[in-house]
Amino acid sequence: MIVLDEPTNGLDPKAREEIRNLIRSLPERFQTTVMISSHALDEIEKMVTKIGIIGKLLPMWSDQKVAGAIERLVRAGIAVYRVMEVTQSLEELFLDFTESDSL
């Protein structure tokens, strides 16, 4: 599995199109799944065949729960190369706490 985060962010229109074409070619060329994380829904629409949306932030998991998830991925034949814990900045925490579900 290839995981990309905002792969076309900051690119000029020609480069965006080249990256979209490359991304669309990866599954067949490498017999793999490509997962893209992005807030640019117009870009996602141009690249994917299936979409999933996460509506809420995932909760913090215990070490045991993370280990169990990794074990299930490996048993399913998905190679896990790296697991990193990412902490939020103060700004991100503030936005999370003050965010509303309605406009």
Tab-separated table of N, CA, C and O in Angstrom, residues 2-92:
chain	number	residue	atom	x	y	z
A	2	ILE	N	0.500	2.212	-0.792
A	2	ILE	CA	1.183	3.498	-0.836
A	2	ILE	C	0.247	4.522	-0.215
A	2	ILE	O	-0.919	4.607	-0.591
A	3	VAL	N	0.734	5.296	0.750
A	3	VAL	CA	-0.072	6.312	1.413
A	3	VAL	C	0.521	7.678	1.090
A	3	VAL	O	1.719	7.916	1.299
A	4	LEU	N	-0.313	8.579	0.567
A	4	LEU	CA	0.127	9.925	0.195
A	4	LEU	C	-0.712	10.958	0.933
A	4	LEU	O	-1.926	10.816	1.035
A	5	ASP	N	-0.074	12.002	1.418
A	5	ASP	CA	-0.772	13.075	2.112
A	5	ASP	C	-0.669	14.346	1.286
A	5	ASP	O	0.432	14.848	1.059
A	6	GLU	N	-1.803	14.836	0.810
A	6	GLU	CA	-1.870	16.066	0.005
A	6	GLU	C	-0.825	16.062	-1.137
A	6	GLU	O	-0.008	16.967	-1.238
A	7	PRO	N	-0.850	15.062	-2.011
A	7	PRO	CA	0.200	14.927	-3.025
A	7	PRO	C	0.260	16.033	-4.067
A	7	PRO	O	1.300	16.216	-4.708
A	8	THR	N	-0.816	16.787	-4.261
A	8	THR	CA	-0.791	17.848	-5.282
A	8	THR	C	-0.751	19.242	-4.670
A	8	THR	O	-0.813	20.234	-5.395
A	9	ASN	N	-0.638	19.311	-3.355
A	9	ASN	CA	-0.643	20.602	-2.663
A	9	ASN	C	0.544	21.471	-3.093
A	9	ASN	O	1.686	21.038	-3.087
A	10	GLY	N	0.262	22.699	-3.486
A	10	GLY	CA	1.308	23.657	-3.823
A	10	GLY	C	1.896	23.518	-5.216
A	10	GLY	O	2.848	24.226	-5.555
A	11	LEU	N	1.356	22.637	-6.028
A	11	LEU	CA	1.897	22.432	-7.369
A	11	LEU	C	1.169	23.315	-8.384
A	11	LEU	O	-0.006	23.641	-8.207
A	12	ASP	N	1.871	23.659	-9.459
A	12	ASP	CA	1.223	24.411	-10.531
A	12	ASP	C	0.315	23.449	-11.309
A	12	ASP	O	0.408	22.229	-11.148
A	13	PRO	N	-0.601	23.976	-12.138
A	13	PRO	CA	-1.573	23.113	-12.822
A	13	PRO	C	-0.962	21.980	-13.640
A	13	PRO	O	-1.479	20.856	-13.625
A	14	LYS	N	0.127	22.233	-14.337
A	14	LYS	CA	0.763	21.175	-15.144
A	14	LYS	C	1.322	20.072	-14.252
A	14	LYS	O	1.116	18.888	-14.512
A	15	ALA	N	1.994	20.456	-13.191
A	15	ALA	CA	2.561	19.465	-12.269
A	15	ALA	C	1.454	18.672	-11.578
A	15	ALA	O	1.596	17.462	-11.370
A	16	ARG	N	0.342	19.338	-11.211
A	16	ARG	CA	-0.786	18.622	-10.593
A	16	ARG	C	-1.308	17.536	-11.520
A	16	ARG	O	-1.568	16.413	-11.094
A	17	GLU	N	-1.465	17.866	-12.797
A	17	GLU	CA	-1.961	16.879	-13.759
A	17	GLU	C	-0.979	15.720	-13.908
A	17	GLU	O	-1.381	14.551	-13.971
A	18	GLU	N	0.309	16.015	-13.940
A	18	GLU	CA	1.320	14.952	-14.047
A	18	GLU	C	1.278	14.037	-12.826
A	18	GLU	O	1.349	12.807	-12.959
A	19	ILE	N	1.148	14.613	-11.638
A	19	ILE	CA	1.078	13.813	-10.417
A	19	ILE	C	-0.205	12.983	-10.392
A	19	ILE	O	-0.190	11.798	-10.023
A	20	ARG	N	-1.332	13.573	-10.785
A	20	ARG	CA	-2.589	12.810	-10.849
A	20	ARG	C	-2.447	11.611	-11.781
A	20	ARG	O	-2.884	10.505	-11.459
A	21	ASN	N	-1.844	11.813	-12.957
A	21	ASN	CA	-1.643	10.703	-13.898
A	21	ASN	C	-0.743	9.636	-13.299
A	21	ASN	O	-1.013	8.438	-13.440
A	22	LEU	N	0.312	10.058	-12.624
A	22	LEU	CA	1.220	9.103	-11.984
A	22	LEU	C	0.477	8.302	-10.918
A	22	LEU	O	0.561	7.072	-10.885
A	23	ILE	N	-0.271	8.980	-10.067
A	23	ILE	CA	-1.005	8.309	-8.995
A	23	ILE	C	-2.010	7.315	-9.562
A	23	ILE	O	-2.127	6.189	-9.074
A	24	ARG	N	-2.725	7.699	-10.617
A	24	ARG	CA	-3.708	6.788	-11.233
A	24	ARG	C	-3.030	5.561	-11.837
A	24	ARG	O	-3.641	4.496	-11.929
A	25	SER	N	-1.772	5.676	-12.223
A	25	SER	CA	-1.074	4.545	-12.841
A	25	SER	C	-0.461	3.578	-11.822
A	25	SER	O	-0.156	2.437	-12.154
A	26	LEU	N	-0.265	4.022	-10.593
A	26	LEU	CA	0.447	3.218	-9.591
A	26	LEU	C	-0.207	1.871	-9.271
A	26	LEU	O	0.505	0.865	-9.190
A	27	PRO	N	-1.530	1.807	-9.059
A	27	PRO	CA	-2.109	0.500	-8.708
A	27	PRO	C	-1.820	-0.597	-9.723
A	27	PRO	O	-1.436	-1.702	-9.352
A	28	GLU	N	-1.967	-0.297	-10.993
A	28	GLU	CA	-1.715	-1.311	-12.013
A	28	GLU	C	-0.219	-1.602	-12.165
A	28	GLU	O	0.184	-2.752	-12.261
A	29	ARG	N	0.582	-0.561	-12.164
A	29	ARG	CA	2.030	-0.737	-12.353
A	29	ARG	C	2.677	-1.542	-11.238
A	29	ARG	O	3.582	-2.331	-11.483
A	30	PHE	N	2.215	-1.349	-9.992
A	30	PHE	CA	2.856	-1.989	-8.854
A	30	PHE	C	1.941	-2.956	-8.099
A	30	PHE	O	2.291	-3.430	-7.021
A	31	GLN	N	0.757	-3.238	-8.667
A	31	GLN	CA	-0.192	-4.164	-8.041
A	31	GLN	C	-0.396	-3.804	-6.566
A	31	GLN	O	-0.237	-4.626	-5.668
A	32	THR	N	-0.750	-2.551	-6.324
A	32	THR	CA	-0.910	-2.076	-4.955
A	32	THR	C	-2.079	-1.112	-4.851
A	32	THR	O	-2.633	-0.686	-5.859
A	33	THR	N	-2.442	-0.791	-3.643
A	33	THR	CA	-3.473	0.191	-3.361
A	33	THR	C	-2.796	1.507	-3.030
A	33	THR	O	-1.759	1.523	-2.372
A	34	VAL	N	-3.383	2.610	-3.473
A	34	VAL	CA	-2.881	3.938	-3.141
A	34	VAL	C	-3.941	4.624	-2.292
A	34	VAL	O	-5.090	4.748	-2.710
A	35	MET	N	-3.546	5.040	-1.088
A	35	MET	CA	-4.453	5.766	-0.206
A	35	MET	C	-3.982	7.218	-0.155
A	35	MET	O	-2.808	7.484	0.060
A	36	ILE	N	-4.927	8.146	-0.367
A	36	ILE	CA	-4.603	9.567	-0.401
A	36	ILE	C	-5.377	10.277	0.704
A	36	ILE	O	-6.584	10.119	0.825
A	37	SER	N	-4.656	11.084	1.473
A	37	SER	CA	-5.277	11.921	2.493
A	37	SER	C	-5.246	13.349	1.979
A	37	SER	O	-4.187	13.856	1.601
A	38	SER	N	-6.415	13.988	1.941
A	38	SER	CA	-6.465	15.355	1.421
A	38	SER	C	-7.761	16.034	1.809
A	38	SER	O	-8.791	15.391	1.991
A	39	HIS	N	-7.688	17.359	1.924
A	39	HIS	CA	-8.885	18.159	2.125
A	39	HIS	C	-9.363	18.749	0.801
A	39	HIS	O	-10.431	19.323	0.719
A	40	ALA	N	-8.555	18.621	-0.243
A	40	ALA	CA	-8.888	19.164	-1.565
A	40	ALA	C	-9.755	18.150	-2.311
A	40	ALA	O	-9.269	17.350	-3.105
A	41	LEU	N	-11.047	18.199	-2.040
A	41	LEU	CA	-11.957	17.199	-2.598
A	41	LEU	C	-12.014	17.236	-4.116
A	41	LEU	O	-12.203	16.199	-4.761
A	42	ASP	N	-11.835	18.413	-4.711
A	42	ASP	CA	-11.827	18.493	-6.172
A	42	ASP	C	-10.651	17.714	-6.757
A	42	ASP	O	-10.770	17.090	-7.808
A	43	GLU	N	-9.519	17.725	-6.063
A	43	GLU	CA	-8.357	16.952	-6.518
A	43	GLU	C	-8.586	15.460	-6.321
A	43	GLU	O	-8.272	14.658	-7.198
A	44	ILE	N	-9.131	15.084	-5.176
A	44	ILE	CA	-9.393	13.673	-4.884
A	44	ILE	C	-10.314	13.080	-5.938
A	44	ILE	O	-10.089	11.984	-6.442
A	45	GLU	N	-11.352	13.831	-6.283
A	45	GLU	CA	-12.330	13.372	-7.260
A	45	GLU	C	-11.679	13.019	-8.594
A	45	GLU	O	-12.145	12.137	-9.308
A	46	LYS	N	-10.588	13.686	-8.932
A	46	LYS	CA	-9.907	13.453	-10.207
A	46	LYS	C	-8.965	12.254	-10.174
A	46	LYS	O	-8.441	11.858	-11.212
A	47	MET	N	-8.731	11.672	-8.971
A	47	MET	CA	-7.719	10.619	-8.857
A	47	MET	C	-8.226	9.268	-8.409
A	47	MET	O	-7.562	8.266	-8.640
A	48	VAL	N	-9.368	9.195	-7.742
A	48	VAL	CA	-9.711	7.960	-7.039
A	48	VAL	C	-10.887	7.209	-7.647
A	48	VAL	O	-11.680	7.766	-8.393
A	49	THR	N	-10.975	5.928	-7.270
A	49	THR	CA	-12.120	5.107	-7.658
A	49	THR	C	-13.017	4.817	-6.461
A	49	THR	O	-14.173	4.485	-6.621
A	50	LYS	N	-12.464	4.933	-5.244
A	50	LYS	CA	-13.232	4.737	-4.013
A	50	LYS	C	-12.816	5.823	-3.037
A	50	LYS	O	-11.677	6.269	-3.043
A	51	ILE	N	-13.769	6.214	-2.165
A	51	ILE	CA	-13.481	7.275	-1.210
A	51	ILE	C	-13.991	6.884	0.166
A	51	ILE	O	-15.001	6.196	0.297
A	52	GLY	N	-13.259	7.300	1.194
A	52	GLY	CA	-13.674	7.132	2.583
A	52	GLY	C	-13.501	8.472	3.275
A	52	GLY	O	-12.552	9.199	2.988
A	53	ILE	N	-14.421	8.791	4.164
A	53	ILE	CA	-14.362	10.076	4.855
A	53	ILE	C	-14.359	9.827	6.356
A	53	ILE	O	-15.209	9.096	6.873
A	54	ILE	N	-13.412	10.447	7.043
A	54	ILE	CA	-13.352	10.387	8.499
A	54	ILE	C	-13.980	11.665	9.020
A	54	ILE	O	-13.483	12.760	8.754
A	55	GLY	N	-15.077	11.532	9.753
A	55	GLY	CA	-15.811	12.700	10.223
A	55	GLY	C	-15.321	13.259	11.540
A	55	GLY	O	-15.495	14.420	11.836
A	56	LYS	N	-14.696	12.482	12.367
A	56	LYS	CA	-14.208	12.918	13.676
A	56	LYS	C	-12.752	12.482	13.810
A	56	LYS	O	-12.331	11.497	13.222
A	57	LEU	N	-11.979	13.189	14.636
A	57	LEU	CA	-10.598	12.763	14.906
A	57	LEU	C	-10.588	11.429	15.611
A	57	LEU	O	-11.430	11.155	16.449
A	58	LEU	N	-9.640	10.546	15.280
A	58	LEU	CA	-9.532	9.243	15.930
A	58	LEU	C	-9.039	9.433	17.357
A	58	LEU	O	-8.210	10.292	17.627
A	59	PRO	N	-9.533	8.614	18.304
A	59	PRO	CA	-9.087	8.762	19.693
A	59	PRO	C	-7.660	8.269	19.871
A	59	PRO	O	-7.152	7.490	19.057
A	60	MET	N	-7.025	8.721	20.928
A	60	MET	CA	-5.685	8.220	21.245
A	60	MET	C	-5.806	6.750	21.619
A	60	MET	O	-6.676	6.374	22.408
A	61	TRP	N	-4.975	5.929	21.052
A	61	TRP	CA	-5.000	4.505	21.320
A	61	TRP	C	-3.892	4.145	22.296
A	61	TRP	O	-2.812	4.742	22.266
A	62	SER	N	-4.146	3.130	23.100
A	62	SER	CA	-3.108	2.607	23.987
A	62	SER	C	-2.085	1.865	23.129
A	62	SER	O	-2.354	1.501	21.976
A	63	ASP	N	-0.902	1.635	23.708
A	63	ASP	CA	0.140	0.882	22.994
A	63	ASP	C	-0.365	-0.498	22.579
A	63	ASP	O	-0.089	-0.971	21.486
A	64	GLN	N	-1.149	-1.139	23.453
A	64	GLN	CA	-1.674	-2.473	23.149
A	64	GLN	C	-2.640	-2.447	21.976
A	64	GLN	O	-2.624	-3.336	21.126
A	65	LYS	N	-3.478	-1.414	21.910
A	65	LYS	CA	-4.435	-1.306	20.807
A	65	LYS	C	-3.707	-1.045	19.486
A	65	LYS	O	-4.062	-1.603	18.447
A	66	VAL	N	-2.675	-0.217	19.519
A	66	VAL	CA	-1.864	0.044	18.321
A	66	VAL	C	-1.197	-1.252	17.864
A	66	VAL	O	-1.218	-1.595	16.680
A	67	ALA	N	-0.620	-1.993	18.820
A	67	ALA	CA	0.044	-3.259	18.479
A	67	ALA	C	-0.938	-4.239	17.849
A	67	ALA	O	-0.614	-4.931	16.882
A	68	GLY	N	-2.162	-4.298	18.381
A	68	GLY	CA	-3.187	-5.187	17.818
A	68	GLY	C	-3.564	-4.795	16.405
A	68	GLY	O	-3.737	-5.655	15.530
A	69	ALA	N	-3.685	-3.485	16.157
A	69	ALA	CA	-4.023	-3.013	14.807
A	69	ALA	C	-2.907	-3.357	13.826
A	69	ALA	O	-3.171	-3.800	12.698
A	70	ILE	N	-1.671	-3.179	14.246
A	70	ILE	CA	-0.533	-3.505	13.372
A	70	ILE	C	-0.509	-5.000	13.084
A	70	ILE	O	-0.296	-5.424	11.946
A	71	GLU	N	-0.755	-5.799	14.111
A	71	GLU	CA	-0.780	-7.254	13.923
A	71	GLU	C	-1.852	-7.664	12.909
A	71	GLU	O	-1.606	-8.494	12.040
A	72	ARG	N	-3.038	-7.044	12.992
A	72	ARG	CA	-4.107	-7.370	12.035
A	72	ARG	C	-3.719	-6.955	10.614
A	72	ARG	O	-4.012	-7.673	9.651
A	73	LEU	N	-3.062	-5.816	10.471
A	73	LEU	CA	-2.606	-5.386	9.143
A	73	LEU	C	-1.612	-6.386	8.561
A	73	LEU	O	-1.725	-6.784	7.396
A	74	VAL	N	-0.653	-6.807	9.374
A	74	VAL	CA	0.375	-7.756	8.905
A	74	VAL	C	-0.255	-9.097	8.547
A	74	VAL	O	0.056	-9.680	7.507
A	75	ARG	N	-1.169	-9.571	9.370
A	75	ARG	CA	-1.855	-10.844	9.069
A	75	ARG	C	-2.672	-10.759	7.785
A	75	ARG	O	-2.879	-11.756	7.109
A	76	ALA	N	-3.129	-9.541	7.449
A	76	ALA	CA	-3.889	-9.340	6.210
A	76	ALA	C	-2.973	-9.169	5.005
A	76	ALA	O	-3.442	-8.916	3.905
A	77	GLY	N	-1.668	-9.282	5.235
A	77	GLY	CA	-0.719	-9.181	4.128
A	77	GLY	C	-0.283	-7.766	3.812
A	77	GLY	O	0.308	-7.514	2.766
A	78	ILE	N	-0.540	-6.834	4.711
A	78	ILE	CA	-0.143	-5.445	4.497
A	78	ILE	C	1.158	-5.198	5.255
A	78	ILE	O	1.213	-5.363	6.479
A	79	ALA	N	2.210	-4.836	4.536
A	79	ALA	CA	3.501	-4.582	5.165
A	79	ALA	C	3.469	-3.244	5.900
A	79	ALA	O	3.038	-2.240	5.347
A	80	VAL	N	3.882	-3.253	7.153
A	80	VAL	CA	3.954	-2.026	7.949
A	80	VAL	C	5.431	-1.695	8.115
A	80	VAL	O	6.184	-2.448	8.712
A	81	TYR	N	5.847	-0.560	7.580
A	81	TYR	CA	7.250	-0.165	7.614
A	81	TYR	C	7.569	0.806	8.743
A	81	TYR	O	8.690	0.866	9.214
A	82	ARG	N	6.568	1.567	9.171
A	82	ARG	CA	6.854	2.608	10.150
A	82	ARG	C	5.561	3.006	10.855
A	82	ARG	O	4.525	3.125	10.226
A	83	VAL	N	5.649	3.193	12.152
A	83	VAL	CA	4.530	3.724	12.920
A	83	VAL	C	5.087	4.883	13.724
A	83	VAL	O	6.085	4.744	14.427
A	84	MET	N	4.462	6.053	13.581
A	84	MET	CA	4.956	7.234	14.282
A	84	MET	C	3.823	7.878	15.065
A	84	MET	O	2.690	7.934	14.589
A	85	GLU	N	4.145	8.363	16.243
A	85	GLU	CA	3.180	9.119	17.022
A	85	GLU	C	3.387	10.590	16.689
A	85	GLU	O	4.503	11.098	16.731
A	86	VAL	N	2.306	11.248	16.320
A	86	VAL	CA	2.372	12.659	15.962
A	86	VAL	C	1.576	13.434	17.001
A	86	VAL	O	0.409	13.131	17.250
A	87	THR	N	2.205	14.414	17.597
A	87	THR	CA	1.496	15.221	18.582
A	87	THR	C	0.965	16.478	17.920
A	87	THR	O	1.492	16.942	16.915
A	88	GLN	N	-0.084	17.020	18.499
A	88	GLN	CA	-0.695	18.218	17.938
A	88	GLN	C	-0.043	19.470	18.513
A	88	GLN	O	0.369	19.489	19.671
A	89	SER	N	0.005	20.485	17.687
A	89	SER	CA	0.477	21.786	18.157
A	89	SER	C	-0.601	22.418	19.017
A	89	SER	O	-1.762	21.992	19.013
A	90	LEU	N	-0.238	23.459	19.755
A	90	LEU	CA	-1.209	24.170	20.569
A	90	LEU	C	-2.340	24.728	19.709
A	90	LEU	O	-3.510	24.676	20.080
A	91	GLU	N	-2.001	25.234	18.521
A	91	GLU	CA	-3.018	25.758	17.612
A	91	GLU	C	-3.999	24.669	17.197
A	91	GLU	O	-5.213	24.870	17.196
A	92	GLU	N	-3.478	23.492	16.858
A	92	GLU	CA	-4.350	22.383	16.462
A	92	GLU	C	-5.255	21.951	17.620
A	92	GLU	O	-6.442	21.677	17.413
